[in-house]
XYZ file of N, CA and C in Angstrom:
483
model
N 4.354 -8.241 -15.793
C 2.968 -8.139 -15.381
C 2.510 -6.688 -15.547
N 1.302 -6.507 -16.007
C 0.738 -5.177 -16.216
C 0.549 -4.436 -14.894
N 0.659 -3.110 -14.958
C 0.459 -2.289 -13.769
C -0.940 -2.516 -13.193
N -1.956 -2.664 -14.058
C -3.330 -2.759 -13.560
C -3.542 -4.036 -12.743
N -2.926 -5.130 -13.157
C -3.043 -6.376 -12.400
C -2.375 -6.224 -11.034
N -1.180 -5.667 -11.041
C -0.476 -5.471 -9.769
C -1.244 -4.524 -8.851
N -1.777 -3.456 -9.418
C -2.483 -2.485 -8.594
C -3.792 -3.056 -8.063
N -4.522 -3.814 -8.881
C -5.753 -4.431 -8.400
C -5.445 -5.448 -7.300
N -4.331 -6.144 -7.429
C -3.906 -7.036 -6.347
C -3.656 -6.230 -5.071
N -2.931 -5.124 -5.196
C -2.609 -4.278 -4.047
C -3.889 -3.799 -3.355
N -4.841 -3.330 -4.136
C -6.111 -2.864 -3.561
C -6.849 -4.026 -2.879
N -6.899 -5.167 -3.552
C -7.579 -6.350 -3.024
C -6.957 -6.784 -1.697
N -5.633 -6.924 -1.671
C -4.944 -7.409 -0.472
C -5.102 -6.428 0.687
N -5.034 -5.138 0.385
C -5.197 -4.125 1.426
C -6.573 -4.231 2.061
N -7.617 -4.252 1.240
C -8.980 -4.299 1.764
C -9.301 -5.651 2.412
N -8.804 -6.734 1.828
C -9.091 -8.068 2.375
C -8.521 -8.201 3.792
N -7.279 -7.764 3.972
C -6.670 -7.870 5.298
C -7.337 -6.899 6.275
N -7.677 -5.714 5.818
C -8.398 -4.782 6.694
C -9.764 -5.349 7.087
N -10.456 -5.980 6.158
C -11.734 -6.622 6.489
C -11.539 -7.692 7.557
N -10.472 -8.455 7.417
C -10.187 -9.509 8.395
C -9.877 -8.899 9.766
N -9.036 -7.886 9.776
C -8.710 -7.215 11.043
C -9.995 -6.649 11.657
N -10.841 -6.057 10.824
C -12.093 -5.485 11.310
C -13.084 -6.511 11.833
N -12.911 -7.767 11.462
C -13.818 -8.819 11.936
C -13.399 -9.351 13.311
N -12.261 -8.883 13.795
C -11.759 -9.309 15.105
C -12.243 -8.329 16.171
N -11.933 -8.623 17.413
C -12.253 -7.696 18.505
C -11.613 -6.339 18.206
N -12.372 -5.277 18.348
C -11.934 -3.934 17.957
C -10.633 -3.504 18.635
N -10.390 -3.958 19.843
C -9.215 -3.500 20.594
C -7.889 -3.919 19.958
N -7.893 -4.954 19.121
C -6.611 -5.400 18.552
C -6.045 -4.394 17.567
N -6.874 -3.546 17.006
C -6.416 -2.574 16.013
C -5.390 -1.604 16.602
N -5.551 -1.273 17.873
C -4.626 -0.344 18.535
C -3.740 -1.028 19.576
N -3.920 -2.334 19.758
C -3.145 -3.066 20.759
C -1.671 -3.069 20.361
N -0.803 -2.852 21.332
C 0.626 -2.772 21.037
C 1.319 -4.117 21.200
N 2.343 -4.305 20.379
C 3.177 -5.501 20.404
C 4.513 -5.133 19.771
N 5.422 -6.064 19.750
C 6.739 -5.800 19.169
C 6.702 -6.030 17.665
N 7.011 -4.978 16.920
C 7.072 -5.045 15.470
C 7.734 -3.759 15.002
N 7.782 -3.498 13.728
C 8.371 -2.255 13.229
C 7.605 -1.044 13.741
N 6.303 -1.179 13.875
C 5.440 -0.129 14.406
C 4.716 -0.712 15.606
N 4.292 0.143 16.543
C 3.726 -0.379 17.791
C 2.399 -1.125 17.664
N 1.605 -0.847 16.604
C 0.274 -1.454 16.514
C -0.118 -1.645 15.047
N -1.207 -2.357 14.854
C -1.742 -2.530 13.501
C -2.130 -1.175 12.929
N -2.780 -0.340 13.738
C -3.189 0.986 13.245
C -1.981 1.834 12.860
N -0.912 1.769 13.637
C 0.302 2.519 13.292
C 0.943 1.977 12.009
N 0.857 0.682 11.815
C 1.388 0.077 10.590
C 0.608 0.582 9.381
N -0.723 0.575 9.485
C -1.525 1.075 8.371
C -1.337 2.574 8.157
N -1.119 3.319 9.212
C -0.846 4.754 9.076
C 0.403 4.968 8.229
N 1.414 4.176 8.506
C 2.661 4.255 7.737
C 2.421 3.861 6.276
N 1.748 2.750 6.051
C 1.562 2.242 4.687
C 0.789 3.232 3.824
N -0.287 3.789 4.338
C -1.071 4.697 3.503
C -0.301 5.986 3.231
N 0.460 6.446 4.198
C 1.267 7.653 3.966
C 2.345 7.390 2.917
N 2.919 6.197 2.935
C 3.931 5.845 1.932
C 3.286 5.639 0.563
N 2.111 5.017 0.512
C 1.378 4.912 -0.758
C 1.192 6.310 -1.352
N 0.765 7.259 -0.528
C 0.544 8.630 -0.972
C 1.849 9.271 -1.464
N 2.909 9.079 -0.700
C 4.211 9.642 -1.062
C 4.677 9.128 -2.424
N 4.578 7.807 -2.630
C 4.977 7.236 -3.922
C 4.055 7.710 -5.040
N 2.777 7.831 -4.749
C 1.840 8.329 -5.758
C 2.260 9.716 -6.226
N 2.546 10.583 -5.297
C 2.942 11.939 -5.669
C 4.257 11.930 -6.453
N 5.182 11.072 -6.051
C 6.436 10.952 -6.817
C 6.150 10.457 -8.234
N 5.240 9.500 -8.352
C 4.887 8.946 -9.660
C 4.231 9.982 -10.571
N 3.640 11.021 -9.980
C 3.053 12.091 -10.780
C 4.103 13.120 -11.194
N 5.329 12.962 -10.667
C 6.404 13.876 -11.045
C 6.802 14.867 -9.973
N 6.188 14.815 -8.819
C 6.571 15.715 -7.720
C 7.839 15.155 -7.076
N 8.910 15.924 -7.120
C 10.208 15.431 -6.626
C 10.280 15.315 -5.107
N 9.668 16.242 -4.394
C 9.737 16.244 -2.927
C 8.339 16.420 -2.336
N 7.500 15.411 -2.430
C 6.146 15.560 -1.883
C 6.164 15.656 -0.356
N 5.149 16.291 0.161
C 4.971 16.402 1.613
C 4.458 15.075 2.167
N 4.873 14.754 3.380
C 4.349 13.595 4.106
C 2.932 13.940 4.532
N 1.996 13.043 4.310
C 0.602 13.291 4.669
C 0.134 12.243 5.666
N -0.513 12.693 6.718
C -1.120 11.797 7.701
C -2.576 11.579 7.311
N -3.055 10.375 7.491
C -4.435 10.017 7.210
C -5.118 9.607 8.510
N -6.432 9.731 8.545
C -7.193 9.307 9.725
C -7.360 7.788 9.667
N -6.613 7.104 10.506
C -6.699 5.644 10.594
C -7.112 5.237 12.014
N -7.945 6.072 12.613
C -8.338 5.842 14.007
C -9.271 4.637 14.176
N -9.864 4.183 13.087
C -10.681 2.966 13.123
C -10.433 2.190 11.832
N -10.787 0.919 11.845
C -10.626 0.093 10.650
C -11.478 0.666 9.514
N -12.706 1.081 9.817
C -13.591 1.601 8.772
C -13.024 2.865 8.136
N -12.487 3.785 8.945
C -11.893 5.000 8.394
C -10.647 4.684 7.573
N -9.908 3.684 8.002
C -8.707 3.267 7.269
C -9.092 2.677 5.920
N -10.102 1.813 5.897
C -10.564 1.234 4.639
C -11.002 2.325 3.671
N -11.730 3.315 4.172
C -12.203 4.409 3.322
C -11.038 5.252 2.819
N -10.079 5.545 3.686
C -8.921 6.351 3.275
C -8.142 5.643 2.169
N -7.913 4.337 2.323
C -7.221 3.579 1.279
C -8.046 3.557 -0.008
N -9.336 3.299 0.109
C -10.184 3.223 -1.090
C -10.160 4.551 -1.846
N -10.260 5.658 -1.130
C -10.243 6.971 -1.779
C -8.904 7.251 -2.449
N -7.819 6.992 -1.731
C -6.493 7.219 -2.301
C -6.260 6.307 -3.501
N -6.608 5.046 -3.375
C -6.384 4.101 -4.461
C -7.213 4.452 -5.693
N -8.387 4.994 -5.506
C -9.207 5.432 -6.638
C -8.498 6.576 -7.375
N -7.987 7.532 -6.622
C -7.264 8.653 -7.229
C -6.012 8.158 -7.970
N -5.308 7.228 -7.356
C -4.113 6.670 -7.983
C -4.465 5.967 -9.292
N -5.496 5.141 -9.243
C -5.873 4.372 -10.434
C -6.277 5.296 -11.577
N -6.991 6.357 -11.257
C -7.384 7.321 -12.295
C -6.150 7.908 -12.977
N -5.122 8.219 -12.193
C -3.881 8.739 -12.774
C -3.166 7.664 -13.591
N -3.023 6.471 -13.033
C -2.299 5.399 -13.729
C -2.928 5.076 -15.080
N -4.242 5.168 -15.167
C -4.934 4.859 -16.422
C -4.584 5.853 -17.534
N -4.090 7.022 -17.172
C -3.741 8.033 -18.187
C -2.348 7.824 -18.771
N -1.544 6.976 -18.126
C -0.152 6.810 -18.544
C -0.019 5.882 -19.752
N 0.829 6.273 -20.672
C 1.143 5.422 -21.819
C 2.265 4.461 -21.435
N 2.503 3.468 -22.285
C 3.613 2.538 -22.050
C 4.940 3.282 -21.928
N 5.116 4.281 -22.771
C 6.352 5.071 -22.745
C 6.485 5.823 -21.426
N 5.379 6.343 -20.913
C 5.432 7.074 -19.647
C 5.749 6.157 -18.467
N 5.319 4.897 -18.538
C 5.675 3.949 -17.476
C 7.188 3.716 -17.455
N 7.832 3.864 -18.592
C 9.274 3.622 -18.692
C 10.104 4.895 -18.477
N 9.424 6.031 -18.331
C 10.108 7.307 -18.102
C 10.917 7.275 -16.810
N 12.045 7.953 -16.814
C 12.846 8.124 -15.606
C 12.422 9.412 -14.920
N 12.131 9.289 -13.627
C 11.730 10.437 -12.823
C 12.773 10.676 -11.742
N 12.948 11.914 -11.377
C 13.850 12.278 -10.288
C 13.023 12.555 -9.043
N 13.525 12.100 -7.917
C 12.867 12.402 -6.649
C 13.902 12.373 -5.542
N 13.498 12.920 -4.421
C 14.353 12.954 -3.238
C 13.644 12.196 -2.135
N 14.353 11.276 -1.484
C 13.715 10.534 -0.405
C 13.601 11.419 0.840
N 12.997 10.873 1.887
C 12.760 11.668 3.090
C 14.044 12.080 3.803
N 15.140 11.377 3.529
C 16.434 11.741 4.111
C 17.140 12.821 3.297
N 16.581 13.136 2.123
C 17.193 14.144 1.266
C 18.100 13.575 0.187
N 18.151 12.239 0.055
C 18.990 11.603 -0.953
C 18.301 11.646 -2.314
N 19.030 12.031 -3.367
C 18.425 12.085 -4.709
C 18.373 10.701 -5.361
N 17.310 10.467 -6.137
C 17.135 9.222 -6.881
C 16.633 9.539 -8.282
N 16.948 8.660 -9.218
C 16.398 8.692 -10.575
C 16.011 7.263 -10.919
N 14.731 7.032 -11.074
C 14.244 5.692 -11.378
C 13.114 5.764 -12.393
N 12.947 4.635 -13.078
C 11.815 4.533 -13.999
C 10.529 4.498 -13.181
N 9.494 5.059 -13.757
C 8.191 5.084 -13.090
C 7.747 3.662 -12.732
N 7.959 2.697 -13.604
C 7.535 1.326 -13.322
C 8.310 0.725 -12.143
N 9.563 1.109 -11.952
C 10.342 0.649 -10.797
C 9.802 1.259 -9.505
N 9.455 2.525 -9.581
C 8.898 3.204 -8.418
C 7.553 2.589 -8.038
N 6.749 2.278 -9.032
C 5.449 1.651 -8.818
C 5.621 0.312 -8.100
N 6.541 -0.524 -8.607
C 6.775 -1.831 -7.984
C 7.252 -1.668 -6.541
N 8.039 -0.631 -6.277
C 8.567 -0.404 -4.931
C 7.444 -0.212 -3.922
N 6.446 0.601 -4.242
C 5.396 0.815 -3.242
C 4.472 -0.391 -3.121
N 4.288 -1.148 -4.189
C 3.497 -2.384 -4.094
C 4.211 -3.370 -3.168
N 5.501 -3.529 -3.371
C 6.300 -4.436 -2.557
C 6.345 -3.973 -1.099
N 6.473 -2.684 -0.884
C 6.507 -2.112 0.461
C 5.239 -2.495 1.235
N 4.096 -2.346 0.612
C 2.836 -2.665 1.280
C 2.739 -4.164 1.586
N 3.241 -5.000 0.684
C 3.218 -6.446 0.927
C 4.030 -6.795 2.174
N 5.171 -6.173 2.316
C 6.016 -6.391 3.494
C 5.232 -6.088 4.771
N 4.560 -4.952 4.781
C 3.837 -4.556 5.992
C 2.561 -5.362 6.210
N 1.963 -5.881 5.153
C 0.825 -6.794 5.357
C 1.304 -8.031 6.117
N 2.506 -8.472 5.827
C 3.087 -9.581 6.584
C 3.244 -9.233 8.056
N 3.596 -7.989 8.328
C 3.719 -7.576 9.723
C 2.362 -7.554 10.424
N 1.313 -7.158 9.709
C -0.024 -7.189 10.304
C -0.383 -8.629 10.661
N -0.041 -9.559 9.803
C -0.278 -10.974 10.097
C 0.512 -11.399 11.331
N 1.724 -10.902 11.475
C 2.520 -11.202 12.675
C 1.851 -10.668 13.931
N 1.282 -9.470 13.848
C 0.523 -8.940 14.989
C -0.605 -9.893 15.353
N -1.373 -10.304 14.350
C -2.505 -11.190 14.610
C -2.046 -12.464 15.306
N -0.982 -13.040 14.821
C -0.474 -14.273 15.444
C -0.017 -14.021 16.872
N 0.604 -12.864 17.096
C 1.046 -12.525 18.441
C -0.139 -12.385 19.394
N -1.295 -12.006 18.853
C -2.511 -11.877 19.647
C -3.318 -13.175 19.651
N -2.687 -14.274 19.229
C -3.323 -15.598 19.158
C -4.529 -15.629 18.231
N -4.415 -14.889 17.122
C -5.458 -14.866 16.106
C -4.898 -15.384 14.789
N -5.769 -15.830 13.931
C -5.366 -16.338 12.622
C -5.223 -15.199 11.626
N -4.250 -15.339 10.757
C -4.144 -14.441 9.623
C -4.962 -15.003 8.474
N -4.889 -14.352 7.342
C -5.543 -14.863 6.147
C -4.548 -14.760 4.992
N -4.662 -15.625 4.009
C -3.735 -15.546 2.879
C -4.082 -14.369 1.959
N -3.093 -13.515 1.739
C -3.282 -12.392 0.821
C -2.164 -12.351 -0.227
N -1.551 -13.498 -0.466
C -0.550 -13.581 -1.526
C -1.224 -13.432 -2.883
N -0.441 -13.030 -3.870
C -0.963 -12.797 -5.211
C -1.704 -14.014 -5.753
N -1.222 -15.198 -5.478
C -1.823 -16.417 -6.022
C -3.279 -16.571 -5.556
N -3.577 -16.115 -4.335
C -4.953 -16.170 -3.829
C -5.830 -15.129 -4.528
N -5.250 -13.978 -4.821
C -5.953 -12.957 -5.589
C -6.307 -13.516 -6.969
N -5.311 -14.125 -7.634
C -5.529 -14.671 -8.966
C -6.632 -15.742 -8.950
N -6.597 -16.586 -7.934
C -7.617 -17.641 -7.824
C -8.998 -17.032 -7.608
N -9.071 -16.013 -6.758
C -10.372 -15.387 -6.459
C -10.956 -14.660 -7.667
N -10.127 -13.977 -8.431
C -10.686 -13.243 -9.581
C -11.033 -14.180 -10.743
N -10.448 -15.385 -10.758
C -10.792 -16.360 -11.791
C -12.151 -16.986 -11.552
N -12.571 -17.010 -10.278
C -13.847 -17.674 -9.968
C -14.997 -16.720 -9.880
């Protein structure tokens, strides 16, 4: 699958779920429950920081700094993701097929060295965000709210119509 299809799915799923969360009572965004992170807002804080970290690695920075984003409200979170994703897409559009297959070196946050193809690194952050979108759905269910389908197949169906 092309990077652009995967990335457009990632952007779509991120915004669609944030829109859904934003349509609920505002207090659920910061409400705590049992999960990997204490709240939906903390989960999104993690995801956007990891998106940024992988983006910087994909540009060739071996040890990028961890960056915190303002996710104090759903609207600010949506804007932060949209801005970051726009910057990412602009960079991805400059890459050739050969550059997607290039091996890059990076160091994880624990200090462990890695060498992976850019396309493998790209898939890793897409997959990472999907995992955490599932956790946001778990939060919603724990709060007796409905989730929404954000699987790739729903994205494909929506863009076809």
